CSV table of C-alpha atoms and ligand atoms in Angstrom, one decimal:
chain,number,residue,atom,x,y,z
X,1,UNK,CA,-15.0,26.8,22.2
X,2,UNK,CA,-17.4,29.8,22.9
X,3,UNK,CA,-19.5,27.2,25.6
X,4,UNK,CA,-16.3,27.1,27.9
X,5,UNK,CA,-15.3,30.5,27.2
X,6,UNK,CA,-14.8,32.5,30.5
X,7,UNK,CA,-14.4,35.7,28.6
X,8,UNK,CA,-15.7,38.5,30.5
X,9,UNK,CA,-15.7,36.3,34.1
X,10,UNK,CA,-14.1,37.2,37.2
X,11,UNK,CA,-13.6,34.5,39.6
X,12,UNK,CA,-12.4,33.8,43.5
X,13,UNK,CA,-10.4,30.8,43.8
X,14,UNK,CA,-9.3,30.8,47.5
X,15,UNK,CA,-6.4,29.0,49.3
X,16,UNK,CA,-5.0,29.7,45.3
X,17,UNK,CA,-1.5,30.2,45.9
X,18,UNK,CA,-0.2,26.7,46.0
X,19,UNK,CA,-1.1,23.4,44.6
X,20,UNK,CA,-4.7,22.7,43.2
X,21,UNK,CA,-6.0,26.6,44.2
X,22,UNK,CA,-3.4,28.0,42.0
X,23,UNK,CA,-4.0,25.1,38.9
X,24,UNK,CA,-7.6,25.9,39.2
X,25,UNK,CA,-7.0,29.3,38.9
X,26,UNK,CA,-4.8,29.3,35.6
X,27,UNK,CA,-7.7,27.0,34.4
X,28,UNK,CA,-10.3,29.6,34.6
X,29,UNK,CA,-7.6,32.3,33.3
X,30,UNK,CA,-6.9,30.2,30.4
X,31,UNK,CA,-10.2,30.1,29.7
X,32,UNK,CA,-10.5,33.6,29.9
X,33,UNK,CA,-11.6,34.8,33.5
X,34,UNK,CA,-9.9,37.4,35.4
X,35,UNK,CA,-8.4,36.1,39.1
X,36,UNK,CA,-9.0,36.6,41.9
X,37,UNK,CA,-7.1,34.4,45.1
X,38,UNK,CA,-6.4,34.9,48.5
X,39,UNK,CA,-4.1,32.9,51.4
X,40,UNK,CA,-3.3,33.3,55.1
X,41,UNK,CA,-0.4,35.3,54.8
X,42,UNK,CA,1.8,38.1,52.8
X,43,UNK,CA,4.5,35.4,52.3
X,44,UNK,CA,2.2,32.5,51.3
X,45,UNK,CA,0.6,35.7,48.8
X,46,UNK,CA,4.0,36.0,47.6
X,47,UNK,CA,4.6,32.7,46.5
X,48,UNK,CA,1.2,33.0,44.4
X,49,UNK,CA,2.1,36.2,42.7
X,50,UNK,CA,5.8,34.5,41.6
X,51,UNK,CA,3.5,31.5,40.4
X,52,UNK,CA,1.4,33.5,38.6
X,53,UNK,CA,3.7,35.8,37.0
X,54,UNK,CA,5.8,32.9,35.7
X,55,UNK,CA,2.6,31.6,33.9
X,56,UNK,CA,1.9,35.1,32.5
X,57,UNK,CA,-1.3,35.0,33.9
X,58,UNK,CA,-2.3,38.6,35.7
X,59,UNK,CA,-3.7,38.0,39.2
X,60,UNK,CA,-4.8,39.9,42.4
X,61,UNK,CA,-4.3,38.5,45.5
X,62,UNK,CA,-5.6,39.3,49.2
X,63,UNK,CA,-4.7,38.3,52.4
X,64,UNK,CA,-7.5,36.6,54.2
X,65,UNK,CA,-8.6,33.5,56.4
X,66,UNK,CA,-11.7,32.1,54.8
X,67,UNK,CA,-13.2,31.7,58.2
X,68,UNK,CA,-13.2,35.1,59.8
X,69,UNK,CA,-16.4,36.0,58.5
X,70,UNK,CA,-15.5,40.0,58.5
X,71,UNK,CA,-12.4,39.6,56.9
X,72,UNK,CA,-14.1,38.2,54.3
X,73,UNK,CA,-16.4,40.1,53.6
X,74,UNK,CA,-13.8,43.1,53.7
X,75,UNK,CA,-12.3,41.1,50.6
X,76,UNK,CA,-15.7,40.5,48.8
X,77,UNK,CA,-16.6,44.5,48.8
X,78,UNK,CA,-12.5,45.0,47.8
X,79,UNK,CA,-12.9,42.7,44.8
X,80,UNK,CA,-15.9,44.0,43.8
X,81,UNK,CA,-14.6,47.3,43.3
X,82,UNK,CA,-11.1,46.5,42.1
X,83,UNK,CA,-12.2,43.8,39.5
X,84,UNK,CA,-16.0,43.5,39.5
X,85,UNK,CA,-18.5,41.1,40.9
X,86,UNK,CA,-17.4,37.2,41.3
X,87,UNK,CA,-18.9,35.4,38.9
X,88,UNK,CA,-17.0,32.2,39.8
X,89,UNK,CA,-16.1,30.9,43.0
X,90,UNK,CA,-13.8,28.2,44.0
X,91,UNK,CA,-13.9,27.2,47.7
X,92,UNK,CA,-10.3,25.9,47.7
X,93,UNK,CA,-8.8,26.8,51.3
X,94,UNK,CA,-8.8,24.0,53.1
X,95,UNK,CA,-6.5,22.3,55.5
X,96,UNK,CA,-5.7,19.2,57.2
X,97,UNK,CA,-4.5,17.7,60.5
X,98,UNK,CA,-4.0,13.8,60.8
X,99,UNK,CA,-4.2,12.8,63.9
X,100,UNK,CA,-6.0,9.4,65.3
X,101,UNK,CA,-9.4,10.5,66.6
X,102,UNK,CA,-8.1,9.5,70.1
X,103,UNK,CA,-5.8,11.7,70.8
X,104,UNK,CA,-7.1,14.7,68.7
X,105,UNK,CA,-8.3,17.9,70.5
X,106,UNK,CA,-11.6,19.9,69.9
X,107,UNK,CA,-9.3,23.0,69.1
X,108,UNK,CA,-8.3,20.9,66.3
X,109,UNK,CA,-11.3,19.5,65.4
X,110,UNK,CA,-13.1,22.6,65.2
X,111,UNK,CA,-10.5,24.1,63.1
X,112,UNK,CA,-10.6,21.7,60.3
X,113,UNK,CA,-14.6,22.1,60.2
X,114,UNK,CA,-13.9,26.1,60.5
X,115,UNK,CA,-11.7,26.5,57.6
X,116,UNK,CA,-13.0,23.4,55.6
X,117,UNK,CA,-16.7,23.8,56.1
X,118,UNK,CA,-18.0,27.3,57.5
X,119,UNK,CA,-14.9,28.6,55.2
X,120,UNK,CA,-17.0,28.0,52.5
X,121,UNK,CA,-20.4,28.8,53.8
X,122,UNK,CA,-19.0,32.4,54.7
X,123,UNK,CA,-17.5,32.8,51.5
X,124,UNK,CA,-20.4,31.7,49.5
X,125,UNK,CA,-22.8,33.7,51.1
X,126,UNK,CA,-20.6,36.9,50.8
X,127,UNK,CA,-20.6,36.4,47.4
X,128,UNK,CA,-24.3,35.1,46.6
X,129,UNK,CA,-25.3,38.9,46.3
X,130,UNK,CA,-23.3,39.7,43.9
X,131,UNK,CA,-24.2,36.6,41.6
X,132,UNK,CA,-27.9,37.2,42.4
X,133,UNK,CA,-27.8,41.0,41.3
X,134,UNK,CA,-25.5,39.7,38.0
X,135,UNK,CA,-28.5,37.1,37.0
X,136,UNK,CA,-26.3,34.1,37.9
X,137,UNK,CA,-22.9,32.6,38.9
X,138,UNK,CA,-21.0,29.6,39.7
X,139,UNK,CA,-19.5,28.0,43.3
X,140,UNK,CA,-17.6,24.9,42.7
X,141,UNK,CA,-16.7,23.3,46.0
X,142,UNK,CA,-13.5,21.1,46.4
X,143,UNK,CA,-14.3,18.0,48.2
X,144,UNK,CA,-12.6,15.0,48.9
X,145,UNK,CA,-12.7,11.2,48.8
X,146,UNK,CA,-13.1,11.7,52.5
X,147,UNK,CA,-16.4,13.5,51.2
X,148,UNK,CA,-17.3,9.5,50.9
X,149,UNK,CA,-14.5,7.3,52.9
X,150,UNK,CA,-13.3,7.3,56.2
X,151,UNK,CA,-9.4,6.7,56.9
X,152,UNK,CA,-7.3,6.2,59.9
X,153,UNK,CA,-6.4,9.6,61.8
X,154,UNK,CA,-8.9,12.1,59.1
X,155,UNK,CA,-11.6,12.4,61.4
X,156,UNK,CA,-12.3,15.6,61.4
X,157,UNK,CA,-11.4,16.2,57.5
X,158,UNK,CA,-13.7,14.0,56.5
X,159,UNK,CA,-16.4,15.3,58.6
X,160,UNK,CA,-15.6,19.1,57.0
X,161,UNK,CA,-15.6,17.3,53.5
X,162,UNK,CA,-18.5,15.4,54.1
X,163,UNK,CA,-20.6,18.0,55.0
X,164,UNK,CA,-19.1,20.3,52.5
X,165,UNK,CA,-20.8,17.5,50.1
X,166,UNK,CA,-23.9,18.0,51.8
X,167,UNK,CA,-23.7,22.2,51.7
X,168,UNK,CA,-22.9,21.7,48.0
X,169,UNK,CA,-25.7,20.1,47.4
X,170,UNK,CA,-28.5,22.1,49.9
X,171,UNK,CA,-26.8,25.4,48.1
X,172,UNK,CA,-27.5,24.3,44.7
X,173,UNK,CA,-31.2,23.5,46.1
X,174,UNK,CA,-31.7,27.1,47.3
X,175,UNK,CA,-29.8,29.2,44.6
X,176,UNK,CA,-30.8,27.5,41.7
X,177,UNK,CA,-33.9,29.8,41.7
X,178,UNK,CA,-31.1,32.7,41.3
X,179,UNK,CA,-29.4,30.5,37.9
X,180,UNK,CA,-26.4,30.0,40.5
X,181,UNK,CA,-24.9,26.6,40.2
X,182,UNK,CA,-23.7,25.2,43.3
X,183,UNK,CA,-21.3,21.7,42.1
X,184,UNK,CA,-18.2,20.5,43.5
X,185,UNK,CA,-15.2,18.5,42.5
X,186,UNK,CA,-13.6,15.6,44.5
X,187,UNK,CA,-10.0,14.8,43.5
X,188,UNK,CA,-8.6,11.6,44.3
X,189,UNK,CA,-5.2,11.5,45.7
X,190,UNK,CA,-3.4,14.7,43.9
X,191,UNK,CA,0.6,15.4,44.4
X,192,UNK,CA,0.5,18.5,46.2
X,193,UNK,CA,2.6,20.1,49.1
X,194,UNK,CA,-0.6,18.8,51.7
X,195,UNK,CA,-0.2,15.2,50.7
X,196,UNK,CA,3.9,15.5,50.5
X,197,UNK,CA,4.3,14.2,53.8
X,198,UNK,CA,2.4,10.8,52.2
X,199,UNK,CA,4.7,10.8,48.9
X,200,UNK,CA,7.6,10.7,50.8
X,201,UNK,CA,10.3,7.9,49.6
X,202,UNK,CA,9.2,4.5,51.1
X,203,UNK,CA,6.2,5.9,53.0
X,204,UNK,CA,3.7,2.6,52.8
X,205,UNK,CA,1.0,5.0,52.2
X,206,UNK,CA,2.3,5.7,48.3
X,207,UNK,CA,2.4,2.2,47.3
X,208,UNK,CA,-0.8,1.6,48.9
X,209,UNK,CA,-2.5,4.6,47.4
X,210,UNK,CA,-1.2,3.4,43.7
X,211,UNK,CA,-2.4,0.2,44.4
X,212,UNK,CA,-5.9,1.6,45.3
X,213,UNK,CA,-6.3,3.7,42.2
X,214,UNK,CA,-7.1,1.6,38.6
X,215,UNK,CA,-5.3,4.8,37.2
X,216,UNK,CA,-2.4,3.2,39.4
X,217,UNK,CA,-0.7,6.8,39.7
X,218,UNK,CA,-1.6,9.7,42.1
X,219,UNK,CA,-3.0,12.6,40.3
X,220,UNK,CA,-1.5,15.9,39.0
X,221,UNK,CA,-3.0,19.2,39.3
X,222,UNK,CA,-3.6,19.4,35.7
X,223,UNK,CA,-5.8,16.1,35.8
X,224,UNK,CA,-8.3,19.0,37.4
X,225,UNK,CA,-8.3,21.4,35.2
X,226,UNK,CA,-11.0,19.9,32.9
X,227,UNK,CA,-13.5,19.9,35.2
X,228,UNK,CA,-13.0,23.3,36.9
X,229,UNK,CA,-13.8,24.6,33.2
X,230,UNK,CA,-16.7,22.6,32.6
X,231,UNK,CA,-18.5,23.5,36.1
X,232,UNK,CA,-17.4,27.3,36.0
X,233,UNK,CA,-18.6,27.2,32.0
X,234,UNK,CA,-22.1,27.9,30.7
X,235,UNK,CA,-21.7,24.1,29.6
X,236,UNK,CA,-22.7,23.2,33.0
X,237,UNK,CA,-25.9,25.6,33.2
X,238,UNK,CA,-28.3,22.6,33.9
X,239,UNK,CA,-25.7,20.7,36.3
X,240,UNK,CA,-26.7,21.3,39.9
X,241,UNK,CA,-25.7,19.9,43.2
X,242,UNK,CA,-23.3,17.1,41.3
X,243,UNK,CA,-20.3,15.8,43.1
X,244,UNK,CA,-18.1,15.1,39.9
X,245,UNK,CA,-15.1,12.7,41.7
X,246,UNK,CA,-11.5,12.8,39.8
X,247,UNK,CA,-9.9,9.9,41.0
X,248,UNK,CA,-8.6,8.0,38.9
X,249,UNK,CA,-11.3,5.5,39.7
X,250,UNK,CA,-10.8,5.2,43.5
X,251,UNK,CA,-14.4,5.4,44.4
X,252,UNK,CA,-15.5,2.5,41.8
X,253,UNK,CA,-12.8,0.2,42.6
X,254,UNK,CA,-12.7,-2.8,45.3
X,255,UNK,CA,-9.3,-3.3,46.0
X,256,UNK,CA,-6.4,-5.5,44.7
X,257,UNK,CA,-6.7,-9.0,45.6
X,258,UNK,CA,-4.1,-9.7,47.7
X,259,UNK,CA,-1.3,-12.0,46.4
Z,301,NAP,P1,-2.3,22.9,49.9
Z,301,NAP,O1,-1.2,22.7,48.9
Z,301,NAP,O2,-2.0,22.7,51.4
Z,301,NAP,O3,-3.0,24.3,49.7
Z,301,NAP,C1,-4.0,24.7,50.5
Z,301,NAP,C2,-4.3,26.2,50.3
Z,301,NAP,O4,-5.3,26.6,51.2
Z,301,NAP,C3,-3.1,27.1,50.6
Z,301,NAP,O5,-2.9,28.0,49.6
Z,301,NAP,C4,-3.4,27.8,51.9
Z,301,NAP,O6,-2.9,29.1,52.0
Z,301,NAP,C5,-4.9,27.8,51.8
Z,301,NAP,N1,-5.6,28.0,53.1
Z,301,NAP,C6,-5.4,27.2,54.2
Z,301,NAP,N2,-6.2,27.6,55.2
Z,301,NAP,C7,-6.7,28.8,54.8
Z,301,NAP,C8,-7.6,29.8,55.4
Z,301,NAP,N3,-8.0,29.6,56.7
Z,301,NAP,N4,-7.9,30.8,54.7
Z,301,NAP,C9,-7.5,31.0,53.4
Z,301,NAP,N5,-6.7,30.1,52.8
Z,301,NAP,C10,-6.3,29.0,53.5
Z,301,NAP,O7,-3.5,21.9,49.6
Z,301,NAP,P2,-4.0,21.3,48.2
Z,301,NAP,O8,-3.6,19.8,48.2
Z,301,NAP,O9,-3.7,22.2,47.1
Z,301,NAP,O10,-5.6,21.3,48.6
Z,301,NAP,C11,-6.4,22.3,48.1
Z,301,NAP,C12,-7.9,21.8,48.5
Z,301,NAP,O11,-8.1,20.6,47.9
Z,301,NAP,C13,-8.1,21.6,50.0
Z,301,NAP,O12,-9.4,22.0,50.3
Z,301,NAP,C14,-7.9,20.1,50.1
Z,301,NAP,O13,-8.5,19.6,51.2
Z,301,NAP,C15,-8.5,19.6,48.8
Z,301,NAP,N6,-8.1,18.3,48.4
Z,301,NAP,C16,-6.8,18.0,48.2
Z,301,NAP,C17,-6.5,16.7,47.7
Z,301,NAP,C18,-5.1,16.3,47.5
Z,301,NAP,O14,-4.8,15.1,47.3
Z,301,NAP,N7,-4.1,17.1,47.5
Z,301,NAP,C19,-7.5,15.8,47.4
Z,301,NAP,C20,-8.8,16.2,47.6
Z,301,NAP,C21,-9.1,17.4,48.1
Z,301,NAP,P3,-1.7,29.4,53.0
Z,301,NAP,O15,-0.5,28.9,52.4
Z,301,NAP,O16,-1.8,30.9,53.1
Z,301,NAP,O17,-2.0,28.7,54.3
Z,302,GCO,C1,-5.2,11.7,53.5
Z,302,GCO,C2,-5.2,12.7,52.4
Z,302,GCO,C3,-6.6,13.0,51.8
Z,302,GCO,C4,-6.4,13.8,50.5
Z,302,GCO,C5,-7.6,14.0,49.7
Z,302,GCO,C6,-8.2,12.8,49.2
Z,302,GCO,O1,-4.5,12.0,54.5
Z,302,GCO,O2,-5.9,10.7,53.4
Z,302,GCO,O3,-4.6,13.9,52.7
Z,302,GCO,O4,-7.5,13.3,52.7
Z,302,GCO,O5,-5.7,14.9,50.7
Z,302,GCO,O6,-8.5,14.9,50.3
Z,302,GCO,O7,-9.2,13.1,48.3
């Protein structure tokens, strides 16, 4: 349908060679954008362009940590003369370290805010100028439910997706002037290689996240898909600063009652 057609689009989905990056990114390809993605490494690029490949979808990929500012803008200036102005943007990259507040370092902490947070300040400003000059565009942060709930050992992820929440929504306060769109999306609990080490067989954490979803399964990367359309489409022109949670209901439920 020609009102989440991404004919014509090009769009930046970083941290895309793995997990919900690179299911966002076929999204927006299937839909008719040309990609753009980026990771941390030649290797980690690799693994993207084999991905890719294998779901026929043409891709260009550049090796860059979303919070060296220079770096980034070295790939903003590339893309734009390689595949054309980013249209879309999809601050992706994001890591995570769980460790109990106690014991957790400031070098730690202030790495999960600099990829997780500034990441995706220094990114969206690198490519506001281009959106600006194009008449319009379309960043679509990924946030969290630690963008609303604390957890054991997540402090400092939840205070980078929490404040992402927050630069989401100041963003779509300043750009809307510019007919950018500034939204995010918050997945629930997703089966990807960063929450492997809570899937694993008999970890409590699986049940326990089953039981805390009314969906009563964790989520896929397709379950995302949807929405990255919607929010990169013109059928989200008059949707700004919205936090739209997929989550299988996590964030409207109580809890189970315990038997
Ligand atoms: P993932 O499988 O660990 O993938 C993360 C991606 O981010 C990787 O491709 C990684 O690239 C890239 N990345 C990490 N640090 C980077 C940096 N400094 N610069 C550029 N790229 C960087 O994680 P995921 O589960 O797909 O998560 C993707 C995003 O969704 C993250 O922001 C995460 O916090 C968020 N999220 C995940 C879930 C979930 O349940 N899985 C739920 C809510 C939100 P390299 O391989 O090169 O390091
Ligand atoms: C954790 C998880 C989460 C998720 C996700 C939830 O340890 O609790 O890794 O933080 O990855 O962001 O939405």
């Amino acid at each position: 349908m020609k009102r989440f057609s991404l004919e014509g689009k090009t769009a930046l989905v970083t941290g895309g060679s793995q997990g919900i990056g690179l299911a966002l990114a076929e999204a927006l390809a299937e839909a008719g954008a040309t990609i753009a993605y980026n990771a941390t490494s030649p290797e980690s690029l690799e693994k993207g362009a084999a991905a890719y490949s294998k779901a026929g979808i043409s891709a260009t990929g550049y090796v860059c940590d979303v919070s060296d500012e220079n770096a980034v803008r070295k790939m903003i200036a590339q893309i734009n003369k390689e595949l054309g102005k980013v249209d879309i943007l999809i601050n992706n990259a994001g890591i995570i370290k769980r460790i109990p507040a106690l014991e957790m370092s400031v070098e730690d902490f202030r790495r999960v805010i600099d990829v997780d947070l500034t990441g995706a300040f220094i990114v969206a400003k690198a490519v506001a100028p281009g959106m600006i000059e194009r008449g319009g565009g379309k960043i679509i942060n990924i946030c969290s439910m630690m963008s609303e709930l604390g957890r054991e050992t997540v402090a400092a992820y939840a205070s980078a997706k929490g404040g992402l929440k927050m630069l989401t929504r100041n963003l779509a306060c300043e750009w809307a002037a510019f007919n950018i769109q500034v939204n995010a999306i918050g997945p629930g609990y997703i089966a990807t290689p960063q929450t492997a080490p809570l899937r694993e067989n008999g970890h409590p954490f699986n049940n326990y996240i089953v039981a805390k979803t009314p969906a009563g399964r964790w989520g896929t990367t397709d379950d995302l898909k949807g929405t990255a359309i919607f929010l990169a489409s013109s059928a989200s022109d008059f949707v700004n600063g919205h936090i739209l949670y997929v989550d299988g209901g996590i964030l409207a439920y109580i809890g189970k009652q315990p038997q």
